[in-house]
CSV table of C-alpha atoms in Angstrom, one decimal:
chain,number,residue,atom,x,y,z
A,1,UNK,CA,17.2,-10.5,-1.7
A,2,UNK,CA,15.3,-13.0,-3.3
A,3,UNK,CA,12.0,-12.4,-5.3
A,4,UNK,CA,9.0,-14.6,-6.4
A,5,UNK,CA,6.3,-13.5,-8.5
A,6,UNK,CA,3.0,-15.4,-7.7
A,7,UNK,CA,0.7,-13.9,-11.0
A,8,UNK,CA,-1.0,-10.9,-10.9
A,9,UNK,CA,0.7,-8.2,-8.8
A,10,UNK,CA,1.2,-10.8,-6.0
A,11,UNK,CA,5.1,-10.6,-5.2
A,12,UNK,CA,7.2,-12.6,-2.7
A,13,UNK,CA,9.9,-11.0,-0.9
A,14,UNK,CA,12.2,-12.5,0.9
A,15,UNK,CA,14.8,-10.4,2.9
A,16,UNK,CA,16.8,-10.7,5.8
A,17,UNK,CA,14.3,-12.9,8.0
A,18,UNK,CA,11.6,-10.9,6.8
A,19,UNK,CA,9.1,-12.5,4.2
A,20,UNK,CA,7.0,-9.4,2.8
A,21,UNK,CA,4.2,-10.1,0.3
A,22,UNK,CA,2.8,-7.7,-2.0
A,23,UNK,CA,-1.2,-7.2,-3.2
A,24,UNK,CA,-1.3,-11.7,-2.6
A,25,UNK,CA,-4.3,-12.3,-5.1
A,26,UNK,CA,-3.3,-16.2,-5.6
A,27,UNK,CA,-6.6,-18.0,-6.2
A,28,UNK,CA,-6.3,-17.4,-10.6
A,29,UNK,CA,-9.2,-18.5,-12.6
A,30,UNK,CA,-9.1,-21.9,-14.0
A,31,UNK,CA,-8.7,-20.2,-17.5
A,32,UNK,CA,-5.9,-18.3,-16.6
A,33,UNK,CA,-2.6,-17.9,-19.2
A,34,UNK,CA,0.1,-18.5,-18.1
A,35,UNK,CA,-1.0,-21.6,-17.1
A,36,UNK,CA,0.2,-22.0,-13.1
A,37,UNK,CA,-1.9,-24.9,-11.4
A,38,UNK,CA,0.4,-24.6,-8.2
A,39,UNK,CA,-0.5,-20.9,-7.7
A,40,UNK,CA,-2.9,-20.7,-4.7
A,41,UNK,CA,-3.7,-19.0,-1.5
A,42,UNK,CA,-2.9,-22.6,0.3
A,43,UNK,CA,1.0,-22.4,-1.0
A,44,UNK,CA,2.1,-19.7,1.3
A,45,UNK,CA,3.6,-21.1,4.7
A,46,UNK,CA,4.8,-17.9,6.2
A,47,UNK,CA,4.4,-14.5,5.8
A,48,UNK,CA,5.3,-11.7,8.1
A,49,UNK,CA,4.0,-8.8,6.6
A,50,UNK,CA,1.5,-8.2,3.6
A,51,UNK,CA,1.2,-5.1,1.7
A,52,UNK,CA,-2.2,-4.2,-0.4
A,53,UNK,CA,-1.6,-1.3,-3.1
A,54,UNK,CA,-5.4,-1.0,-3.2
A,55,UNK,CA,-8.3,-2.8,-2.4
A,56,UNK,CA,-9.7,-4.4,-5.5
A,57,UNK,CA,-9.8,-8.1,-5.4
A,58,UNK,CA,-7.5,-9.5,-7.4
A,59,UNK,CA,-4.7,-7.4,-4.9
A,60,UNK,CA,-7.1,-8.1,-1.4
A,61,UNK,CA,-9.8,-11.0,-1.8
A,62,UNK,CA,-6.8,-13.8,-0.3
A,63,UNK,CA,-5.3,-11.4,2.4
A,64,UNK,CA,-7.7,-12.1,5.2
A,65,UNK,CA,-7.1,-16.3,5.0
A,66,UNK,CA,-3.3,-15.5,4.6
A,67,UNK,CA,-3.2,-13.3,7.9
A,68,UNK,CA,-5.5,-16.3,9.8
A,69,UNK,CA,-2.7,-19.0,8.4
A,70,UNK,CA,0.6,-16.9,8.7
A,71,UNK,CA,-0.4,-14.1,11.5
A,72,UNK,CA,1.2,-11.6,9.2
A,73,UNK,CA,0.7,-7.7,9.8
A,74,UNK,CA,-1.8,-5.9,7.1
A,75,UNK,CA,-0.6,-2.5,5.9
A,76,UNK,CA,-3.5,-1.2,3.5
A,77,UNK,CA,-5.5,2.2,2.8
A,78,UNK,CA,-8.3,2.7,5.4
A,79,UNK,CA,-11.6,2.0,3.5
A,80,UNK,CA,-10.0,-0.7,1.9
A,81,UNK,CA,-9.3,-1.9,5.3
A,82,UNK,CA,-12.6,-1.0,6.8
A,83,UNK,CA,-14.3,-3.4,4.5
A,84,UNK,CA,-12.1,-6.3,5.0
A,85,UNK,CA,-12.7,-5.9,8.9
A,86,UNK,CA,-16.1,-6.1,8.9
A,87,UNK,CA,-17.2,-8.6,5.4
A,88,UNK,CA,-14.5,-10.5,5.1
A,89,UNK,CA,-13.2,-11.2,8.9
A,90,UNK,CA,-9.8,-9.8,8.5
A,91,UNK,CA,-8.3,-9.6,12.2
A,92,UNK,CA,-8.6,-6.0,13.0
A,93,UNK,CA,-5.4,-6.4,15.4
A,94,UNK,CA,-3.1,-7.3,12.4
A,95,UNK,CA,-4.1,-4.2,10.3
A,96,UNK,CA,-2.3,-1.1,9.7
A,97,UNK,CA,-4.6,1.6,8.2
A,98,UNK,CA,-2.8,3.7,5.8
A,99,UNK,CA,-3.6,7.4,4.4
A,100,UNK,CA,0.1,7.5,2.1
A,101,UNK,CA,2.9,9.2,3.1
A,102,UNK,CA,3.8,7.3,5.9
A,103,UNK,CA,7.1,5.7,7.0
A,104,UNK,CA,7.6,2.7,8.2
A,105,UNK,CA,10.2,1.2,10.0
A,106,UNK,CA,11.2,-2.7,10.5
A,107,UNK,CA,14.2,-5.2,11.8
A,108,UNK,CA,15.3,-5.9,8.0
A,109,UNK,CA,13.8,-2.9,5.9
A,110,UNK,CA,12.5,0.4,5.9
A,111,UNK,CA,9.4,1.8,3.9
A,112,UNK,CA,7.9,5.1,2.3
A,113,UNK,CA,4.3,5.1,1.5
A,114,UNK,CA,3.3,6.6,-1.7
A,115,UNK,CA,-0.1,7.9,-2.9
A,116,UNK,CA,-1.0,6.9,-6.6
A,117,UNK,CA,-3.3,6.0,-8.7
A,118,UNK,CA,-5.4,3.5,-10.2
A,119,UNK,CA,-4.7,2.9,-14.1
A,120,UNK,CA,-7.6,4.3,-16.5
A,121,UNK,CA,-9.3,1.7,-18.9
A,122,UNK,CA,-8.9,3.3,-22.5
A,123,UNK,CA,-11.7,3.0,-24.4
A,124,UNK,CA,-10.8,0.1,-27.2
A,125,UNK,CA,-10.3,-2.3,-23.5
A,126,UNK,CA,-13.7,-1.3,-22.9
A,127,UNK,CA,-15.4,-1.9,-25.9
A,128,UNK,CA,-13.8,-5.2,-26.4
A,129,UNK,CA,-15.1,-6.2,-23.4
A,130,UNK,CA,-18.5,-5.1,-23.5
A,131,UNK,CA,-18.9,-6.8,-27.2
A,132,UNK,CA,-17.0,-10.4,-26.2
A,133,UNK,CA,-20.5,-12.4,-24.9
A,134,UNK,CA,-17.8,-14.8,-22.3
A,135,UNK,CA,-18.2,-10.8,-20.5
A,136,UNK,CA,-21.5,-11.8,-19.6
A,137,UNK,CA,-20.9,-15.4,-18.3
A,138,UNK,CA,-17.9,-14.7,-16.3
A,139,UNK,CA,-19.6,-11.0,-15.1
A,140,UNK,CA,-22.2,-13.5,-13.3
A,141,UNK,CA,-19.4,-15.6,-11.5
A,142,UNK,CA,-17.7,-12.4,-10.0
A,143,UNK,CA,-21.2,-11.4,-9.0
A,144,UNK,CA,-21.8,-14.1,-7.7
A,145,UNK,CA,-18.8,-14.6,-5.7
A,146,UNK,CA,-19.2,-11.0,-4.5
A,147,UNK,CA,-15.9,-10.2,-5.5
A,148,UNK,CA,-16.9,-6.4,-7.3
A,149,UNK,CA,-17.8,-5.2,-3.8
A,150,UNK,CA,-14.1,-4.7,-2.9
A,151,UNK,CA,-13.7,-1.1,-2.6
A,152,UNK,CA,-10.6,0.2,-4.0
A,153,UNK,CA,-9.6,2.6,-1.8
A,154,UNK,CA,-7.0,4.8,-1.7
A,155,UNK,CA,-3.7,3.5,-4.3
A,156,UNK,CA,-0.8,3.5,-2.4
A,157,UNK,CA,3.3,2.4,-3.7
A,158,UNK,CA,5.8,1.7,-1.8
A,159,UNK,CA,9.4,2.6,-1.7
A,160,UNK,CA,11.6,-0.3,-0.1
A,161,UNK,CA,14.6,0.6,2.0
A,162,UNK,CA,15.9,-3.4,1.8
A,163,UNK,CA,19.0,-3.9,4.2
A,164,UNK,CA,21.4,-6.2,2.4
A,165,UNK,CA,24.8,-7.0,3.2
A,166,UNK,CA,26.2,-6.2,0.0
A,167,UNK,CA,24.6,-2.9,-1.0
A,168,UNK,CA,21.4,-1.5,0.2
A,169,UNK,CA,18.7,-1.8,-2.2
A,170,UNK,CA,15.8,0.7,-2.9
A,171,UNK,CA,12.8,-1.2,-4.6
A,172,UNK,CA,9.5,0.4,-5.4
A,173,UNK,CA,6.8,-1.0,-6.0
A,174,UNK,CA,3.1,-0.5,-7.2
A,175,UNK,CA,-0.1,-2.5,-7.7
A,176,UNK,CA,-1.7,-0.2,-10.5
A,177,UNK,CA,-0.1,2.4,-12.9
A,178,UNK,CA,-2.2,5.5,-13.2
A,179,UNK,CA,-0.8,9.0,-14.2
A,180,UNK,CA,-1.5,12.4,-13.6
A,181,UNK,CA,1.3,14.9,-14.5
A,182,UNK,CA,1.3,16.7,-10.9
A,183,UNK,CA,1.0,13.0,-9.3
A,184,UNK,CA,4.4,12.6,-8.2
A,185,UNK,CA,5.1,16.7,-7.8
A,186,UNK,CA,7.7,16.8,-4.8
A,187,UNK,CA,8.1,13.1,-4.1
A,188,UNK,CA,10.8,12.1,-6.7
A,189,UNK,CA,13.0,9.5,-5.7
A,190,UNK,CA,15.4,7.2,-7.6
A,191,UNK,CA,15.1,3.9,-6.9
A,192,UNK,CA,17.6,0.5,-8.0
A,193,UNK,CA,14.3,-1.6,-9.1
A,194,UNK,CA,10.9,-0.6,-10.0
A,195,UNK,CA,8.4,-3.2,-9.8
A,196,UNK,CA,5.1,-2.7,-11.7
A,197,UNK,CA,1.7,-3.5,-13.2
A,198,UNK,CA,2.4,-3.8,-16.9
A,199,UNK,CA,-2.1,-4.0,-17.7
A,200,UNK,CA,-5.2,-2.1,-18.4
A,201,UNK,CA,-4.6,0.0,-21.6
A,202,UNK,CA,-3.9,-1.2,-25.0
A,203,UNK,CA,-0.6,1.2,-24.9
A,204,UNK,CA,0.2,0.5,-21.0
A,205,UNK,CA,3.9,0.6,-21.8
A,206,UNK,CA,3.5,4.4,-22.0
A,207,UNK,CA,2.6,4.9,-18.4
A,208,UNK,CA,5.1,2.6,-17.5
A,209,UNK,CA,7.5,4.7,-19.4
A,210,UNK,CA,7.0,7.4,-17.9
A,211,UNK,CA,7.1,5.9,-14.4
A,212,UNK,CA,10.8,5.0,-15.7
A,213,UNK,CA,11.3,8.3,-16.6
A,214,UNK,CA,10.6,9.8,-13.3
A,215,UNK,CA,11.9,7.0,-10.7
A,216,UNK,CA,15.3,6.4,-13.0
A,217,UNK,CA,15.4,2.4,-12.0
A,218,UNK,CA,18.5,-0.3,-12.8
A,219,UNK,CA,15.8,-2.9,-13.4
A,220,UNK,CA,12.4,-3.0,-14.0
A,221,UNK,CA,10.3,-6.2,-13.1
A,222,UNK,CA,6.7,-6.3,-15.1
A,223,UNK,CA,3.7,-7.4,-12.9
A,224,UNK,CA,-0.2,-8.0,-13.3
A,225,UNK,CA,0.9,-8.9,-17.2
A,226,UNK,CA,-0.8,-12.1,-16.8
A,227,UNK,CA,-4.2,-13.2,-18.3
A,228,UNK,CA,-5.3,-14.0,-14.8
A,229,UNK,CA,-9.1,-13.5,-14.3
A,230,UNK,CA,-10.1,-13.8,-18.1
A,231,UNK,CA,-12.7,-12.4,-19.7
A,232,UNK,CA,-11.9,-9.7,-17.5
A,233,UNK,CA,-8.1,-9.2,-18.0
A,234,UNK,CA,-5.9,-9.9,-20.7
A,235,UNK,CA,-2.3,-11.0,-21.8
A,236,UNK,CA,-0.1,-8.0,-22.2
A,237,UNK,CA,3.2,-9.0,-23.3
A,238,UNK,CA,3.2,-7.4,-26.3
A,239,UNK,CA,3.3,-4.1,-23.8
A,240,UNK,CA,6.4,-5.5,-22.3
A,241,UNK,CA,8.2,-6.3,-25.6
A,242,UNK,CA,7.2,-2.7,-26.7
A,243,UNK,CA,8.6,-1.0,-23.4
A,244,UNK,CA,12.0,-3.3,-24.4
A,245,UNK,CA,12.5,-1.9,-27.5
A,246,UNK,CA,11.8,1.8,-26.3
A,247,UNK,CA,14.6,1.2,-23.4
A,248,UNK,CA,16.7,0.5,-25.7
A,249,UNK,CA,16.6,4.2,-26.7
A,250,UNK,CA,18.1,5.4,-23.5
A,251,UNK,CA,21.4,6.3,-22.5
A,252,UNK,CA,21.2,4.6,-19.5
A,253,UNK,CA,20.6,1.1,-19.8
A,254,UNK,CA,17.7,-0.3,-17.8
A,255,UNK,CA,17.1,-4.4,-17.9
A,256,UNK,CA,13.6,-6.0,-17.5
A,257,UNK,CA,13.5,-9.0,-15.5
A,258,UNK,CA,10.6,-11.2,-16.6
A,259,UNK,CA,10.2,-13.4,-13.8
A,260,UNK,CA,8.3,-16.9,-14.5
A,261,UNK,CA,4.9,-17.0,-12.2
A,262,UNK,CA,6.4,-19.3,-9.1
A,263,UNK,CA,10.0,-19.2,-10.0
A,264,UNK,CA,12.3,-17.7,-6.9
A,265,UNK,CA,15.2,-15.8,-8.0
A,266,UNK,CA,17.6,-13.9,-6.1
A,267,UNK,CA,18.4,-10.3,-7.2
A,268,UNK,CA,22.5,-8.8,-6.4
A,269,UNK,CA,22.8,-4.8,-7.7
């Protein structure tokens, strides 16, 4: 299996003959840290199937020119879905609506749908956005590029059944990180690697502990960490150091892949 991770929570999977993307938001803001001036929506070839945790737009806004370029099949949450079809000219014929739940099955993998839920902004992430004035200027050039209309929709994971030669892998995967303690009630699963949005609270490395916690991963590979659509978002690897050191807590020891934005790398369990 071999992995690429595009910025944000955009992911590349390759696997089998299958190439799966995850949430592909690839067009970054010029301002964007880590730097990554080959990351764009023009840079993917082929796809066969693209995945959208929700239906805000830096997980959707790309998907509709990547399924007119690669004819790749759409699996996304119904009003997310819904809006694409009929603003944004996605193909209704390559869309799977999704309510959560649902399995899936392919030539090369296998997938459980998972309902979840979108991260809550703490209040010191607010404020320090609403008092930083380059809010105000970049506020008018999402507005203006409509991109706050995209409806979020329901939150979805998904739990990879990957079909390697070597040893089947289980990867999950989600696009935000929100928690509720009955969230999960009756859907525990452990998985080998647990790929998530490491963003949106100050102390974000706490939900993400406790999505370790629950889920019981080999590896952990941090997403949407980047500074991708600043004013807006921010750099969180401080949040990635800090879920490092608590790891290192356990008895079990869990490794965190940081993977460089547009580096491939191949992943053997």
């Amino acid at each position: 299996m071999k992995i690429r991770w595009l910025g944000t929570a955009a992911l590349e999977i390759k696997t089998g003959s299958s190439i799966i993307l995850i949430d592909p938001w690839l067009s970054r803001f010029k301002k964007a840290y880590p730097p990554a001036p080959n990351v764009n929506r023009d840079m993917i070839e082929k796809a066969d199937y693209i995945f959208i945790s929700h239906g805000h737009f830096d997980h959707f806004e790309d998907t509709p020119y990547l399924v007119e370029k690669t004819g790749a099949q759409v699996f996304v949450s119904e009003r997310a879905a819904k809006f694409a079809i009929e603003q944004k000219n996605l193909k209704e014929e390559k869309v799977t609506s999704l309510l959560g739940d649902e399995k899936l099955e392919f030539e090369d993998f296998n997938v459980q749908v998972i309902n979840g839920k979108h991260i809550d902004f703490d209040f010191k992430t607010i404020i320090s956005k609403i008092f930083n004035p380059y809010t105000y200027s970049g506020a008018y050039r999402i507005l203006k590029r409509g991109q706050l209309k995209w409806p979020k929709g329901d939150v979805l994971g998904y739990l990879f059944d990957l079909f390697v030669e070597e040893k089947p892998i289980k990867f999950m995967l989600f696009g935000s990180l929100g928690w509720r303690d009955d969230l999960f009630e009756g859907k525990e699963s452990e998985t080998d690697i647990l790929a998530m949005p490491i963003a949106g609270r100050r102390e974000a490395w706490k939900n993400a502990l406790k999505y370790i916690d629950l889920f019981n991963p080999e590896i952990v590979i941090p997403t949407h960490w980047d500074d991708a659509f600043p004013p807006f978002s921010d750099y969180y690897m401080n949040q990635i150091d800090k879920l490092e050191e608590k790891l290192k807590n356990k008895q079990k020891q869990i490794d965190i892949i940081k993977l460089e934005i547009n580096k491939e790398r191949e992943i053997n369990l």
